[in-house]
Coordinates of N, CA and C and ligand atoms in Angstrom, one line a residue:
M205 N -30.4 -22.1 14.8 CA -30.4 -20.7 15.2 C -30.5 -19.8 14.1
I206 N -29.5 -19.9 13.1 CA -29.5 -19.0 12.0 C -30.7 -19.3 11.0
G207 N -31.2 -18.3 10.4 CA -32.4 -18.4 9.5 C -32.0 -18.1 8.1
R208 N -32.7 -17.3 7.4 CA -32.5 -17.0 6.0 C -31.2 -16.3 5.8
L209 N -30.6 -16.5 4.6 CA -29.5 -15.7 4.1 C -30.1 -14.3 3.8
N210 N -29.6 -13.3 4.5 CA -30.1 -11.9 4.3 C -29.4 -11.3 3.1
H211 N -28.1 -11.4 3.1 CA -27.3 -10.8 1.9 C -25.9 -11.4 1.9
V212 N -25.3 -11.3 0.7 CA -23.9 -11.5 0.5 C -23.3 -10.1 0.2
A213 N -22.2 -9.8 0.9 CA -21.6 -8.5 0.7 C -20.3 -8.6 -0.1
L214 N -20.1 -7.8 -1.1 CA -18.9 -7.7 -1.9 C -18.3 -6.3 -1.8
V215 N -17.0 -6.3 -1.6 CA -16.3 -5.0 -1.6 C -15.9 -4.8 -3.1
V216 N -16.1 -3.5 -3.5 CA -15.7 -3.2 -4.9 C -14.9 -1.9 -4.9
P217 N -13.9 -1.8 -5.8 CA -13.1 -0.6 -5.8 C -13.8 0.7 -6.3
N218 N -14.9 0.5 -7.1 CA -15.6 1.7 -7.6 C -17.0 1.3 -7.7
L219 N -17.8 2.0 -6.8 CA -19.2 1.6 -6.7 C -20.0 1.9 -7.9
D220 N -19.7 3.1 -8.5 CA -20.5 3.5 -9.7 C -20.2 2.5 -10.9
A221 N -19.0 2.0 -11.0 CA -18.7 1.0 -12.0 C -19.4 -0.3 -11.7
A222 N -19.4 -0.7 -10.4 CA -20.1 -1.9 -10.0 C -21.6 -1.8 -10.3
V223 N -22.2 -0.7 -9.9 CA -23.6 -0.5 -10.2 C -24.0 -0.6 -11.6
A224 N -23.1 0.0 -12.5 CA -23.4 0.0 -13.9 C -23.3 -1.4 -14.4
A225 N -22.3 -2.2 -13.9 CA -22.1 -3.6 -14.4 C -23.3 -4.4 -14.0
Y226 N -23.8 -4.3 -12.7 CA -24.9 -5.1 -12.3 C -26.2 -4.7 -13.0
R227 N -26.4 -3.3 -13.2 CA -27.6 -2.9 -13.9 C -27.6 -3.3 -15.4
H228 N -26.5 -3.0 -16.1 CA -26.5 -3.1 -17.5 C -26.1 -4.4 -18.1
K229 N -25.0 -5.0 -17.4 CA -24.6 -6.3 -17.9 C -25.4 -7.4 -17.4
L230 N -25.7 -7.3 -16.0 CA -26.5 -8.5 -15.4 C -28.0 -8.2 -15.4
G231 N -28.4 -7.0 -15.7 CA -29.8 -6.7 -15.7 C -30.5 -6.7 -14.4
A232 N -29.8 -6.3 -13.3 CA -30.3 -6.4 -12.0 C -30.9 -5.1 -11.5
V233 N -31.8 -5.2 -10.5 CA -32.4 -4.0 -9.9 C -31.5 -3.6 -8.8
V234 N -31.0 -2.3 -8.8 CA -30.0 -1.9 -7.8 C -30.5 -0.6 -7.1
S235 N -30.4 -0.6 -5.8 CA -30.9 0.5 -5.0 C -30.1 1.8 -5.2
A236 N -30.5 2.9 -4.7 CA -29.7 4.1 -4.6 C -28.5 3.9 -3.6
H237 N -27.5 4.8 -3.7 CA -26.4 4.8 -2.8 C -26.9 5.1 -1.4
H238 N -26.3 4.4 -0.4 CA -26.5 4.8 1.0 C -25.1 5.0 1.6
A239 N -24.8 6.2 2.1 CA -23.6 6.5 2.8 C -23.8 6.2 4.2
L240 N -22.9 5.4 4.8 CA -23.0 5.0 6.2 C -21.7 5.4 6.9
P241 N -21.6 6.7 7.2 CA -20.3 7.2 7.8 C -19.9 6.4 9.1
D242 N -20.9 6.0 9.9 CA -20.5 5.2 11.1 C -19.8 3.9 10.8
H243 N -20.1 3.3 9.6 CA -19.5 2.1 9.2 C -18.3 2.3 8.3
G244 N -18.1 3.5 7.8 CA -17.0 3.8 6.9 C -17.2 3.2 5.5
V245 N -18.5 3.1 5.1 CA -18.8 2.5 3.8 C -19.9 3.2 3.1
T246 N -19.9 3.1 1.8 CA -21.1 3.5 1.0 C -21.6 2.2 0.3
V247 N -22.9 2.0 0.4 CA -23.4 0.7 -0.1 C -24.6 0.9 -1.0
V248 N -24.8 -0.1 -1.9 CA -26.0 -0.2 -2.6 C -26.5 -1.7 -2.4
F249 N -27.7 -1.9 -2.7 CA -28.2 -3.3 -2.6 C -28.8 -3.7 -4.0
V250 N -28.3 -4.9 -4.4 CA -28.8 -5.5 -5.6 C -29.9 -6.4 -5.2
E251 N -31.1 -6.1 -5.7 CA -32.3 -6.9 -5.2 C -32.5 -8.1 -6.1
L252 N -32.3 -9.3 -5.5 CA -32.6 -10.5 -6.3 C -33.9 -11.1 -5.8
P253 N -34.5 -12.0 -6.5 CA -35.8 -12.6 -6.0 C -35.6 -13.3 -4.7
N254 N -34.5 -13.9 -4.4 CA -34.4 -14.7 -3.2 C -33.4 -14.1 -2.1
T255 N -32.7 -13.1 -2.5 CA -31.8 -12.5 -1.5 C -31.3 -11.1 -2.0
K256 N -30.3 -10.5 -1.3 CA -29.7 -9.3 -1.8 C -28.2 -9.4 -1.9
I257 N -27.6 -8.7 -2.7 CA -26.2 -8.6 -2.8 C -25.9 -7.1 -2.4
E258 N -25.0 -7.0 -1.4 CA -24.6 -5.7 -0.9 C -23.3 -5.3 -1.6
L259 N -23.2 -4.2 -2.3 CA -22.0 -3.8 -2.9 C -21.5 -2.6 -2.0
M260 N -20.2 -2.7 -1.6 CA -19.7 -1.7 -0.7 C -18.4 -1.1 -1.2
E261 N -18.2 0.2 -1.1 CA -16.9 0.8 -1.3 C -16.5 1.6 -0.1
P262 N -15.2 1.8 0.1 CA -14.8 2.6 1.3 C -15.3 4.0 1.3
L263 N -15.6 4.5 2.5 CA -16.0 5.9 2.7 C -15.1 6.4 3.8
G264 N -14.3 7.4 3.5 CA -13.4 8.1 4.4 C -12.1 7.3 4.5
E265 N -11.1 8.0 5.2 CA -9.7 7.5 5.2 C -9.6 6.3 6.1
N266 N -10.4 6.2 7.1 CA -10.3 5.1 8.1 C -11.3 4.0 7.9
S267 N -11.8 3.8 6.7 CA -12.8 2.8 6.4 C -12.3 1.4 6.8
P268 N -13.1 0.6 7.5 CA -12.6 -0.7 7.9 C -12.5 -1.7 6.7
I269 N -13.0 -1.3 5.6 CA -12.8 -2.2 4.4 C -11.6 -1.8 3.5
R270 N -10.9 -0.7 3.9 CA -9.7 -0.3 3.1 C -8.7 -1.4 3.1
P271 N -8.3 -2.0 4.2 CA -7.3 -3.0 4.2 C -7.7 -4.2 3.3
F272 N -9.0 -4.5 3.3 CA -9.5 -5.6 2.4 C -9.2 -5.3 0.9
L273 N -9.5 -4.0 0.6 CA -9.3 -3.6 -0.8 C -7.8 -3.5 -1.1
D274 N -7.0 -3.2 -0.1 CA -5.5 -3.2 -0.3 C -5.0 -4.6 -0.7
K275 N -5.6 -5.6 0.0 CA -5.2 -7.0 -0.2 C -5.9 -7.6 -1.5
N276 N -7.1 -7.0 -1.8 CA -7.8 -7.5 -3.0 C -8.2 -6.4 -3.9
P277 N -7.3 -5.8 -4.6 CA -7.5 -4.6 -5.3 C -8.7 -4.6 -6.3
S278 N -9.0 -5.8 -6.9 CA -10.1 -5.8 -7.8 C -11.4 -6.1 -7.1
G279 N -11.4 -6.2 -5.7 CA -12.6 -6.5 -5.0 C -12.8 -7.9 -4.6
G280 N -13.8 -8.3 -3.9 CA -14.1 -9.7 -3.6 C -15.2 -9.8 -2.6
M281 N -15.5 -11.1 -2.2 CA -16.5 -11.4 -1.3 C -16.1 -11.0 0.1
H282 N -16.9 -10.2 0.9 CA -16.4 -9.7 2.2 C -17.1 -10.5 3.3
H283 N -18.5 -10.6 3.2 CA -19.1 -11.4 4.3 C -20.5 -11.9 3.8
L284 N -21.0 -12.9 4.6 CA -22.3 -13.4 4.5 C -23.2 -12.9 5.7
C285 N -24.4 -12.6 5.4 CA -25.3 -12.2 6.5 C -26.5 -13.1 6.7
Y286 N -26.5 -13.7 7.9 CA -27.6 -14.6 8.2 C -28.6 -14.0 9.2
E287 N -29.8 -14.2 9.1 CA -30.8 -13.6 10.0 C -31.0 -14.5 11.2
V288 N -31.2 -13.8 12.3 CA -31.5 -14.5 13.6 C -32.7 -13.8 14.2
D289 N -33.5 -14.5 15.0 CA -34.7 -13.9 15.6 C -34.3 -13.0 16.8
D290 N -33.3 -13.4 17.6 CA -32.9 -12.7 18.8 C -31.4 -12.5 18.8
I291 N -30.9 -11.4 18.5 CA -29.4 -11.2 18.4 C -28.7 -11.3 19.7
I292 N -29.3 -10.9 20.8 CA -28.7 -11.1 22.1 C -28.6 -12.5 22.5
A293 N -29.6 -13.3 22.3 CA -29.6 -14.7 22.6 C -28.6 -15.4 21.7
A294 N -28.5 -15.0 20.4 CA -27.6 -15.6 19.5 C -26.1 -15.3 19.9
R295 N -25.9 -14.1 20.3 CA -24.5 -13.7 20.8 C -24.2 -14.5 22.0
D296 N -25.1 -14.6 23.0 CA -24.7 -15.3 24.2 C -24.5 -16.7 24.0
K297 N -25.2 -17.4 23.1 CA -25.0 -18.8 22.8 C -23.6 -18.9 22.1
L298 N -23.3 -18.0 21.1 CA -22.0 -18.1 20.4 C -20.8 -17.9 21.4
K299 N -21.0 -16.9 22.3 CA -19.9 -16.7 23.3 C -19.7 -17.9 24.2
A300 N -20.8 -18.6 24.6 CA -20.8 -19.8 25.4 C -20.1 -20.9 24.6
E301 N -20.2 -20.9 23.3 CA -19.6 -21.9 22.4 C -18.1 -21.6 22.1
G302 N -17.6 -20.4 22.6 CA -16.2 -20.0 22.4 C -16.0 -19.2 21.1
A303 N -17.1 -18.8 20.4 CA -16.9 -18.0 19.2 C -16.6 -16.6 19.6
R304 N -15.8 -15.9 18.8 CA -15.4 -14.5 19.1 C -16.3 -13.5 18.3
I305 N -16.8 -12.5 19.1 CA -17.6 -11.5 18.5 C -16.7 -10.3 18.2
L306 N -16.8 -9.7 17.0 CA -15.9 -8.6 16.7 C -16.4 -7.3 17.4
G307 N -15.4 -6.4 17.6 CA -15.7 -5.1 18.3 C -16.0 -5.3 19.8
D308 N -16.9 -4.5 20.3 CA -17.1 -4.6 21.8 C -18.2 -5.6 22.2
G309 N -18.6 -6.4 21.2 CA -19.6 -7.4 21.5 C -21.0 -7.0 21.6
E310 N -21.3 -5.7 21.4 CA -22.6 -5.1 21.5 C -23.1 -5.0 20.0
P311 N -24.4 -5.3 19.8 CA -25.0 -5.1 18.4 C -24.9 -3.6 18.0
K312 N -24.7 -3.4 16.7 CA -24.7 -2.1 16.2 C -25.8 -2.0 15.1
I313 N -26.3 -0.8 14.8 CA -27.3 -0.7 13.8 C -26.7 -0.8 12.4
G314 N -27.1 -1.8 11.6 CA -26.5 -2.1 10.3 C -27.1 -1.3 9.2
A315 N -26.8 -1.7 8.0 CA -27.2 -1.0 6.8 C -28.7 -1.0 6.6
H316 N -29.4 -1.9 7.2 CA -30.9 -1.9 7.1 C -31.6 -1.4 8.2
G317 N -30.9 -0.7 9.1 CA -31.5 -0.1 10.3 C -31.9 -1.1 11.4
K318 N -31.2 -2.3 11.3 CA -31.5 -3.4 12.3 C -30.2 -3.8 13.0
P319 N -30.3 -4.3 14.2 CA -29.1 -4.7 15.0 C -28.3 -5.8 14.3
V320 N -27.0 -5.6 14.2 CA -26.1 -6.6 13.6 C -24.9 -6.8 14.5
L321 N -24.3 -8.0 14.3 CA -23.0 -8.4 15.0 C -22.2 -9.1 13.9
F322 N -20.8 -9.0 14.1 CA -19.9 -9.8 13.2 C -19.2 -10.8 14.0
L323 N -19.0 -12.0 13.4 CA -18.3 -13.1 14.1 C -16.9 -13.2 13.5
H324 N -15.9 -13.6 14.3 CA -14.5 -13.7 13.8 C -14.4 -14.7 12.7
P325 N -13.8 -14.3 11.6 CA -13.7 -15.3 10.4 C -12.9 -16.6 10.8
K326 N -11.9 -16.4 11.7 CA -11.1 -17.6 12.0 C -11.9 -18.7 12.8
D327 N -13.1 -18.3 13.4 CA -13.9 -19.3 14.0 C -14.9 -19.9 13.0
F328 N -15.0 -19.4 11.8 CA -15.9 -19.9 10.8 C -15.3 -20.1 9.5
F329 N -14.1 -20.8 9.5 CA -13.5 -21.3 8.3 C -13.1 -20.3 7.3
G330 N -12.7 -19.1 7.8 CA -12.2 -18.1 6.9 C -13.3 -17.1 6.3
T331 N -14.5 -17.3 6.7 CA -15.6 -16.4 6.2 C -16.1 -15.5 7.3
L332 N -16.1 -14.2 7.1 CA -16.7 -13.2 8.0 C -18.2 -13.4 8.0
I333 N -18.8 -13.5 9.1 CA -20.3 -13.7 9.2 C -20.9 -12.6 10.0
E334 N -21.9 -12.0 9.4 CA -22.7 -11.0 10.0 C -24.1 -11.6 10.4
L335 N -24.5 -11.3 11.6 CA -25.8 -11.8 12.1 C -26.7 -10.5 12.1
E336 N -27.9 -10.6 11.6 CA -28.8 -9.5 11.7 C -30.1 -10.0 12.3
Q337 N -30.6 -9.2 13.3 CA -31.9 -9.5 13.9 C -33.0 -9.1 12.9
A338 N -33.7 -10.1 12.3 CA -34.6 -9.8 11.2 C -36.0 -9.3 11.8
Ligands
CO470 CO1 -23.7 -6.8 5.6

């Protein structure tokens, strides 16, 4: 069911510092900042030949990644995003298998303007998984 790895998402405490490190130390191509108030994050994408790395910092007081940063003050890996062809079919199959979908279970529009869902990390060995309809 899952297809390509779309991106790996890292939470960072300071997006400007992270962008500078990826651009200048690692020599990567990094996108402009995208503020996503609905998701409580500001993101950039590091464009690699085979995938993307999403760097995120909290946006606003109620950012859902604030608790992650409180637990991991220097930042860390937040989630993996796998592509699926049909997000509703994927959700229904996962629910039938007993996996938990975060939130209200309905796809939301993610950072790339495409529908996404998140799966409970306890059902997948401690890793938060995002599914994106590619
Ligand atoms: Co993501």
